[in-house]
Short mmCIF file of C-alpha atoms in Angstrom, two decimals:
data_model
loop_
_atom_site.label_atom_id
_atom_site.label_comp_id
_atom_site.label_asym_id
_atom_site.label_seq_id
_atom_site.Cartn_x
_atom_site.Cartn_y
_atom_site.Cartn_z
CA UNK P 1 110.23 118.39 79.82
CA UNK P 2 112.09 115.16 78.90
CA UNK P 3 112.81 112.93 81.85
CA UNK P 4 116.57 112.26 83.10
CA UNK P 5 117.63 108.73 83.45
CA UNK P 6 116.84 108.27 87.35
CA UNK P 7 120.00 106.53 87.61
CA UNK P 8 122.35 107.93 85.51
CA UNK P 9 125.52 105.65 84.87
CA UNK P 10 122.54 103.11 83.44
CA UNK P 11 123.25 104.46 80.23
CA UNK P 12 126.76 104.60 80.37
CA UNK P 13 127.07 101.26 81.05
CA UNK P 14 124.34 99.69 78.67
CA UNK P 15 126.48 101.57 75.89
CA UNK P 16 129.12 100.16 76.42
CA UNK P 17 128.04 96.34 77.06
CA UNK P 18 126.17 96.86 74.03
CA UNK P 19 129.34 98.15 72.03
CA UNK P 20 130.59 94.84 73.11
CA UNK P 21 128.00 92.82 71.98
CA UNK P 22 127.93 94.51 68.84
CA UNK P 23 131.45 94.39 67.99
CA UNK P 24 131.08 91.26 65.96
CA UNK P 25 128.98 93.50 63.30
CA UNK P 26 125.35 91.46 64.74
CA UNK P 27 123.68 91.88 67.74
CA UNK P 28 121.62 88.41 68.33
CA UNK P 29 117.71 89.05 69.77
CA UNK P 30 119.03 87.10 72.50
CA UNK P 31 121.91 89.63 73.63
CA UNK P 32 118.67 92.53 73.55
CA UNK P 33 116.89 90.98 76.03
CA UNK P 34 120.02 90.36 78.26
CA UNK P 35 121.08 93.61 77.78
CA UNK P 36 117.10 95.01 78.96
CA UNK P 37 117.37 93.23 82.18
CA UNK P 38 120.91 94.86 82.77
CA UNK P 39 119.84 98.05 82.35
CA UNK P 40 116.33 97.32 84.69
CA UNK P 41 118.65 96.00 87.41
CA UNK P 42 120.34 99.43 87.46
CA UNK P 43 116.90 101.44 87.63
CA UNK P 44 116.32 102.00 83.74
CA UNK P 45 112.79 101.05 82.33
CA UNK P 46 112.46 98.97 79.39
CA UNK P 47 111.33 101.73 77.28
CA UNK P 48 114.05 103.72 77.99
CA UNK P 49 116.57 100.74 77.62
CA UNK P 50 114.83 100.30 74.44
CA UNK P 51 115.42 103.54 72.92
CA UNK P 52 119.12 103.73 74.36
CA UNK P 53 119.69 100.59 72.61
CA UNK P 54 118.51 101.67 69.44
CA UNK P 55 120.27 105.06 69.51
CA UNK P 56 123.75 103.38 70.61
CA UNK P 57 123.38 100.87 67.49
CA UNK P 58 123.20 103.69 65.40
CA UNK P 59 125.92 106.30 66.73
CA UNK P 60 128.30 103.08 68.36
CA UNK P 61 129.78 105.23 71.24
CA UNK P 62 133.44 105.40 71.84
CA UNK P 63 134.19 102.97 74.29
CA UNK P 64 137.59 104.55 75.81
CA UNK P 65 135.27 107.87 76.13
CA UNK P 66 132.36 105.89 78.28
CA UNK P 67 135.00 104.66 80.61
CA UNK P 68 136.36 108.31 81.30
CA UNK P 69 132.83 109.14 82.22
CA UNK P 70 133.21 107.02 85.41
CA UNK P 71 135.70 108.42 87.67
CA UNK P 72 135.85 105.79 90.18
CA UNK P 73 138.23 102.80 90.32
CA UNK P 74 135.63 100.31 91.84
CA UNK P 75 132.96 101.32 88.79
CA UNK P 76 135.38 101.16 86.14
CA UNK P 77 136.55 97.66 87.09
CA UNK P 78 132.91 96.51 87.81
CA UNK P 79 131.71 97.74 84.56
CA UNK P 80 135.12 96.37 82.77
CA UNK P 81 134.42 93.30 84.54
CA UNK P 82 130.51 92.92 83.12
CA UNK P 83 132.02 93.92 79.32
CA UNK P 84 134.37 90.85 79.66
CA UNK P 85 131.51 88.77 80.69
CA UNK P 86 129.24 89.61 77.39
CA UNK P 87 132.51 89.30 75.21
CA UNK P 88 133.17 85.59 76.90
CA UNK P 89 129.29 84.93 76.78
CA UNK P 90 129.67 83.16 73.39
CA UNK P 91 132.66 80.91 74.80
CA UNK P 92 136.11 83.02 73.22
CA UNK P 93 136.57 87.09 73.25
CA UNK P 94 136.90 87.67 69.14
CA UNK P 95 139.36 90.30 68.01
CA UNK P 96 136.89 92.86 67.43
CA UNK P 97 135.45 92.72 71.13
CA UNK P 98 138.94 92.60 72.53
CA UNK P 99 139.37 96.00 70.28
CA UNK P 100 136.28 97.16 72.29
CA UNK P 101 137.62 95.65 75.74
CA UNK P 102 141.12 97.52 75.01
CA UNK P 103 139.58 100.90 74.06
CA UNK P 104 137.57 100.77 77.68
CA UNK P 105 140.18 99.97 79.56
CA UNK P 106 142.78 102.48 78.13
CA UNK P 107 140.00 104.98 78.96
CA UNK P 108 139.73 103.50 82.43
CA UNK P 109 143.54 103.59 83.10
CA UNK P 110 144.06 99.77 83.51
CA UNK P 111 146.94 98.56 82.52
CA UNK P 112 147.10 95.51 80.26
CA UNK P 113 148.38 93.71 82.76
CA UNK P 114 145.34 94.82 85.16
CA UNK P 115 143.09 94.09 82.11
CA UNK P 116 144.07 90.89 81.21
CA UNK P 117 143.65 89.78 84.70
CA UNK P 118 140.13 90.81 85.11
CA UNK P 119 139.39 89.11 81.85
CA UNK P 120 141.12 85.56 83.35
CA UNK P 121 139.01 85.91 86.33
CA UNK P 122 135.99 86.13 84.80
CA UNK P 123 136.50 83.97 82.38
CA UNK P 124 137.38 81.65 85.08
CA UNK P 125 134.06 82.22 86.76
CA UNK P 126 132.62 81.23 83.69
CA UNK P 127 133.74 77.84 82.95
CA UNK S 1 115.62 121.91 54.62
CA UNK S 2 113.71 122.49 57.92
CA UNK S 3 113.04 125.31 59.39
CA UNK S 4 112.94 124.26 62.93
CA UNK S 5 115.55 125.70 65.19
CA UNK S 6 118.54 123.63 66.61
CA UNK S 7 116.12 123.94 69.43
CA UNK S 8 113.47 122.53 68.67
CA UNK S 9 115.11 119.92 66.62
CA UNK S 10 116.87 119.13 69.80
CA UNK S 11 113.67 118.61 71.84
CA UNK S 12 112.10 116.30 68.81
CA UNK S 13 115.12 114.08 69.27
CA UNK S 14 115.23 113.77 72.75
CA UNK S 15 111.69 112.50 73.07
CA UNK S 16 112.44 110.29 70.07
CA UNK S 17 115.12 108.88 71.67
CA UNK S 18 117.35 110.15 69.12
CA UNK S 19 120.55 111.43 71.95
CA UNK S 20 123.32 111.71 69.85
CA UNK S 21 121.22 113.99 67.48
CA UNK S 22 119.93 116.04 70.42
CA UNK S 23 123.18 116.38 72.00
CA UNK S 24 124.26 117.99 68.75
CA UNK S 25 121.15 120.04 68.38
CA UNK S 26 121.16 121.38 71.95
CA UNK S 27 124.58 122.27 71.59
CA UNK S 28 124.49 124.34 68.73
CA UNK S 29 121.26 125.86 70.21
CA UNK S 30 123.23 126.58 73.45
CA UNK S 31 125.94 128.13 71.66
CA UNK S 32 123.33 130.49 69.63
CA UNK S 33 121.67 131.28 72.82
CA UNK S 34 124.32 130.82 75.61
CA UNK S 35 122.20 132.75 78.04
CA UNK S 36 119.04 130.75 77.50
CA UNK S 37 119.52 128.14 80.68
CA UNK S 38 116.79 125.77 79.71
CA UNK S 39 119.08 124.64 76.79
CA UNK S 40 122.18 124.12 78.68
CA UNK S 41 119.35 122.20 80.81
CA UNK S 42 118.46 120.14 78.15
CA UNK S 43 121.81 119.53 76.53
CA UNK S 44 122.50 118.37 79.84
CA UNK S 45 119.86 115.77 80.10
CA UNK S 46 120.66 114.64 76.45
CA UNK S 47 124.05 114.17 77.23
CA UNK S 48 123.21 111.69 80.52
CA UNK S 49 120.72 109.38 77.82
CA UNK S 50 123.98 109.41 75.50
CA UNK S 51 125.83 107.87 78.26
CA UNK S 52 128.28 111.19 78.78
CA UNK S 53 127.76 111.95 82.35
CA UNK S 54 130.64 114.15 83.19
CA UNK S 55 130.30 115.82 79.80
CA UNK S 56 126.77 116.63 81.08
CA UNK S 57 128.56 118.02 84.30
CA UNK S 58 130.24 120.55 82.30
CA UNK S 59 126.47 121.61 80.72
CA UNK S 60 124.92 121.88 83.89
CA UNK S 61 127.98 124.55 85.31
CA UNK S 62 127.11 126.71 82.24
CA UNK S 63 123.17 126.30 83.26
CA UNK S 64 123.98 127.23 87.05
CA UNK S 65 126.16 130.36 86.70
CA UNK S 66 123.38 131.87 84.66
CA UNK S 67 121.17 131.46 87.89
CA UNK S 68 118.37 131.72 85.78
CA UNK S 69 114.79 129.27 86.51
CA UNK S 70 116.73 126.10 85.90
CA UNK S 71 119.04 126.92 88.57
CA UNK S 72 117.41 124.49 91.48
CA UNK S 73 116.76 121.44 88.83
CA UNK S 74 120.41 122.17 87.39
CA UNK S 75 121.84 121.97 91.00
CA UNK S 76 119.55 118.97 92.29
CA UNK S 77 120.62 117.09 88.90
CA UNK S 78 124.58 118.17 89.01
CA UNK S 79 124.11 116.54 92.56
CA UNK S 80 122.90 113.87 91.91
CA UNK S 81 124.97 113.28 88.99
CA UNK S 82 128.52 113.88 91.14
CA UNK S 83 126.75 111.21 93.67
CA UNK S 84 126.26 108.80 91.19
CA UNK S 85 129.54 108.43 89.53
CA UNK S 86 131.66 109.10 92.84
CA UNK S 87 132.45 112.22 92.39
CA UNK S 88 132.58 114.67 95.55
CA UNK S 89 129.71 116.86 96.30
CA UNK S 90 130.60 120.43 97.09
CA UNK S 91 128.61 122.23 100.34
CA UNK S 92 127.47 124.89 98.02
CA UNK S 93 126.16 122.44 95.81
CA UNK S 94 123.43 120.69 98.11
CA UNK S 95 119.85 123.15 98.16
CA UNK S 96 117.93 122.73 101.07
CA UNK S 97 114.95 120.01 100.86
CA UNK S 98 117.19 118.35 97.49
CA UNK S 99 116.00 114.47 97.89
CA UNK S 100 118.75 111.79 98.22
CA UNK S 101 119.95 109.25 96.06
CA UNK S 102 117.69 106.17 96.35
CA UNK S 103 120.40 103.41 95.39
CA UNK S 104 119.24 99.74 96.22
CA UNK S 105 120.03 98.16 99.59
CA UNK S 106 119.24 94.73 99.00
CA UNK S 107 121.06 92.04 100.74
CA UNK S 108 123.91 90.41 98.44
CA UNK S 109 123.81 87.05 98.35
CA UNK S 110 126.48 84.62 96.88
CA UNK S 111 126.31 85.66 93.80
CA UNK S 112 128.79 86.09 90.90
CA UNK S 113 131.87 88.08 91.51
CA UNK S 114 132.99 90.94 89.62
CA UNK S 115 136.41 92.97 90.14
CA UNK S 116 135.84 95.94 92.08
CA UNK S 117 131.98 95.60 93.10
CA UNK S 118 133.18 95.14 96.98
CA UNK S 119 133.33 98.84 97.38
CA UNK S 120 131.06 99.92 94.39
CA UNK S 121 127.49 101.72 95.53
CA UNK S 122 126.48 99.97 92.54
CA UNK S 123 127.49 96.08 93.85
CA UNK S 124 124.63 94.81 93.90
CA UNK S 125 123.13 96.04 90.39
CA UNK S 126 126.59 94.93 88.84
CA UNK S 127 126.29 91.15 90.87
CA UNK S 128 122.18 90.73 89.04
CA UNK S 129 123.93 92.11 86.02
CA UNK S 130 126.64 89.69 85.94
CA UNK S 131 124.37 86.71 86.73
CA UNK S 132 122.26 87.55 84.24
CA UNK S 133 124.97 87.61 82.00
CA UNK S 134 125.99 83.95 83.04
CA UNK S 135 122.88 82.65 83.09
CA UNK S 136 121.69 83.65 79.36
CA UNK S 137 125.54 81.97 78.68
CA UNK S 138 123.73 79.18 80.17
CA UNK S 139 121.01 78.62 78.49
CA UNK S 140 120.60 76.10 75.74
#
């Protein structure tokens, strides 16, 4: 029998920071590896990061849809939180992640207003 | 065109990491078979790889109410599943000797910030996360 992720909104979220990454059309080596450690720091082995990786590059998930698979408030704005980082990671969000950003948080229920100010605080974090 | 069953097919792409094709493939075998619980089983598990945890929910309800010999890993999983996202667990729902979550209790130090992650079970995962995140920004 196939093994169940051990902890199983790993997934979820390594989808969608990797939709985010990925919205630009190229995912950079670099963004892999980040991405690997992520998912390890929520209980997901490499291998398994690996092949969820390679599956989500080929299906790209529907990123409103991933944020109705986490019910609560405090995920949903922790995980919302973590895609704004990756799409400020390269200095500006570009129009396609902000497409990505926008699905996710319509999915998640934020308001634009609620979305935009997560995005300013982390981007403030990350000056 | 093969003549593997949806199946079969299913359980080829789930150990080759192929989850969108084994949700689809586990699916249509579920629906073929319906009262075959090992399939909803497995659609189940190939829906939490694809990143669909309450979809998988809905799997593992079709899997229990055929109280078939899935029902104890169906119930332990739909458990653990409803713990995990912060959803409530029903009485019913908890079999005697099911394990706990293990979720990380590491101390938190002062680490990046993220919206939310003050009441999150998943703080201090999101807090390594976001550091990460920062420091590959970082690097040169």
């Amino acid at each position: 029998m196939t093994e169940r992720p051990a902890q199983v909104m790993a997934p979820v979220v390594l989808r969608f920071l990797a939709r985010v990454a990925v919205a630009d059309g190229v995912i950079d080596p670099s963004e892999i590896e980040v991405l690997v450690y992520v998912a390890a720091t929520m209980g997901l082995a490499e291998a398994d990061a690996r092949r969820v990786l390679d599956d989500e590059l080929a299906t790209r998930s529907d990123a409103e849809l991933l944020a109705r698979q986490l019910p609560d408030p405090a995920h949903l704005r922790s995980v919302f939180g973590l895609g704004c980082m990756m799409a400020l990671a390269e200095g500006q969000v570009a129009r396609s992640e902000q497409q990505v950003l926008d699905a996710f948080a319509r999915g998640a229920g934020l308001s634009a207003t609620e979305a935009r100010e997560i995005l300013d605080e982390i981007a403030a974090q990350m000056v | 065109v093969s003549e593997r069953t949806p199946a079969q097919r299913g359980r080829a792409a789930l150990a080759g990491g192929r989850y969108d094709e084994a949700v689809r493939c586990f699916a249509a075998a579920a629906s073929l078979q319906p009262e075959d619980d090992d399939l909803h089983y497995h659609h189940a598990v190939a829906l939490l790889w694809r990143g669909l945890p309450v979809d998988a929910l809905a799997a593992l309800e079709s899997c229990i109410a055929l109280r078939g010999p899935r029902l104890a890993a169906a119930l332990e999983l739909a458990v653990t599943i409803r713990k995990q996202i912060g959803l409530p667990v029903h009485g019913q729902m908890i079999l005697p000797g099911a394990r706990p979550v293990a979720m990380s209790t590491a101390p938190v130090g002062p680490m990046t910030t993220l919206p939310g992650t003050g009441v999150s079970p998943y703080a201090h995962s999101f807090r390594v996360a976001a550091d990460q995140i920062l420091a590959s920004k970082r690097r040169p």
